[in-house]
Amino acid sequence: MKLSYKWLKNYVDFNLTPEDLADTLTMLGAEVEEIIYQGAKYKGFVIGLVEECIKHPEADKLSLCKVTDGEIQYSVVCGAPNVRAGQKAVFGKIGATVPAAGFKLEKRKIRGEVSEGMLCAQTELELGTDASGIWVLPDDAPIGMELSKYLDIDDTILDVFLTPNKADCLSHIGIARDLAACIGTSVKYPEIKYTEKEKNINEYARVTIVDKEKCPRYCARVIKDVKIVESPQWLKNKLTSVGLRSISAPVDITNFVLMEYGQPLHAFDLDKLAGREIIVKCARDGEKFITLDGKERTLTSEMLMICDSEKPLAVGGVMGGQNSEITSDTTNILLESAYFKPASIRRTARKLGILSDASYRYERGVNPEGLIPAADRAAQLFVEICGGKIAEGIIDVYPDKIERQQVKLRYARAAKILGFELSNEEIKSIMSRLGFVVLSENEKELLYEVSPYRVDVKAEIDLIEELARLYNYDKIEPQYYSPVDYAGSVIVDELAISPLKQKIADYMAMSGYKEIVTQHLIDPKSASLYTTDLVELANPLNEEMAVMRPTVIPSMMKIISHNQRMGNHDLQLFEIGKVFRKSHPKEETFISGYKEMEKLIIIISGSASPKQWSGKPRPVDFYDIKGSVEGLLKFFNLNDKLKFKEFPESKPGFSKNILAIYNKKQYVGVLGEVDKKIKAQYDIKLPVYMAVIDMEPFYSSVFGQNKFKAVSPYPTSQRDLAFEVAHETAAGDIYKEIVQSAGNLLTDLVVFDVYEGKGISEGMKSVAYALTYGALDRTLKDSEVDNSINNIVKSVEKRFNARLRSS
């Protein structure tokens, strides 16, 4: 919501700067996302006087003008057909930026003549719809005055983000109430004065509510003999400041009251209402209706409509129809001020795909007792601006009155939730400033009547939140407690975070990876690429967050896609996050029909090292991701417990070149290259290598402390061995055999070459190993190393039918 700094001052006295006001409102729960200094937009635009205007010698449609700002005369080339000497107009000086076009004015030659600025049209300034020529100002406009001051638009606009529960702040008066409560002053409500000069309203119109559940209250006023005129400049400025476009006085008046009171209003052409009657009822299934935006809508029987005795006139609380809109011929108006059930408006607006200022407020809840003040305020403005005459009385159909909420507040409960004690008098002072009325009290609790505009306050916890909000969150000192709840129960182990989780994250970070955190909710389309057994939300916020993710891959793919679109191609990322799947009948650990599992996902993409002068960057490959996983398992002493095996079948999300990770016979993870089809879904061009590992083996394992291993002061001995073995023989199996047969003098073993080709028999390969021998207490003899080498060669040749290759 856009909030005008100047407009707000009409309702509450404060001395805060815009920056201080933004901080105060943010602390009150109305987060200010941006401060817009409106006057800066029109810096360099002043009131100018055209002293001379002659025809351009080289162009029939251009004029040469002499324009003064009261101090300096400027030469201006102007193409507007209506420019004349003696006019006062908006003059843009060199250096000013034209709002509509976004370009900065410079001194330049146009058809051989120098132009030192610009005479502007309304549309070029985004201050009107007239584009036919320059904006000619009244004769009393003061020459040289800044345009923003002349139009009273040197305002500061605060762009406020409001959570759905803050419906009471969707207006200037609503924000003023909160601000006044915070700084300890009172709200100045508009003074409403008018005279009812026409006959009783019941002689002009009547209202019937058929669906009382969806429309509990409907009020109407009738204004006769109105003139459809252009809005005065002050009204246009108010609407423009909060991002609304001036249309005509009747529409502008209803929009002004909407932004002032937060109550949506709708003006009908009274003479277009069949039977001069308003009937509030639901539509018929399949019924067609053309809304004000010119689109034909298909209605359902759940949608509330405002009708006359023959036809529908508006989608209740959402948008009016073309068949009853105000036109230049309108003389008599029926003004609607109603309360609609929020859930009904929310469903209708979503189904029709309409988000209007009215529906935005109705679906969050408006003040059911604020209908008549808003209608009266609009009626007053209709008289002042459009010269209308107000009919006597107001129609107020309110069959089942909405009672004000009553909520108890216990002193002890407030202290327990807040973490500190407020005195009873402090509590009563804060709640009184917020408009809550004490109905009864004793030494333990208060019974409050909730103000009708606070539609979000339903329970005691809401009142406690109000105390914290007005006390100021910044003033609340943190209190640290042992892991027990207020009833004294120890927090269950299932809710505690494993101490290993942070240790794993620290290891990954120290290994050069960056941690990410993503949503547990994803869209069904992405989830269905991996499984059809989805955990769906009963009431999702939107389609993008409709299911619990069955895998962490889609979330990671979105992060990769975003980074690579932004030019960040070299990625090393990880996340430890939860995934969800439906329960099986025999699984007792499931709650609410689904199981939570924690996964570690690791990805690499781009180059393995940054650019440097000494060589070209190497692209990452399969062995980079495998090495990262091996390093992690070794760090946690799981390299003997978890084994790599070739994946026997395809795995969703991966190409064919993948390895599975097993804990004995239990599958716990996979690593490999991401499938091209998956990358195409996210517009990822570069290869991506990924590992997804179940965290359970980490959490269930017992890890001993790492012990220091002494470094030998004696020299080591190195030998190389190359074996020719069958192509399908795994280098890792040979590695294990070497370790088992080498004895305790072998200190290091590395595979340094795998070769197939010339000199190697068909169906065979050569695997070469570098062996390092050493001892802590002596320099080894050649015979000791030779004995170990002989044992290794015999063992490997026998088990794998291998042949030792000569150098």
GROMACS .gro file of C-alpha atoms in nm, residues 60 70 79 204 456 468 566 614 621 657 660 713:
model
   12
   60ASP     CA    1   0.657   2.437  -4.032
   70GLY     CA    2   1.170   3.501  -1.375
   79GLY     CA    3   0.654   2.130  -3.138
  204TYR     CA    4  -3.585   0.657  -0.451
  456ASP     CA    5  -0.768  -0.996   1.326
  468ALA     CA    6   0.467  -0.670   2.240
  566MET     CA    7   2.286  -1.411  -1.358
  614SER     CA    8   4.919  -2.059  -1.623
  621ASP     CA    9   3.346  -3.390  -1.409
  657ASN     CA   10   2.659  -4.260  -1.562
  660ALA     CA   11   2.470  -4.580  -0.590
  713PRO     CA   12   6.118  -3.875   1.056
   0.00000   0.00000   0.00000
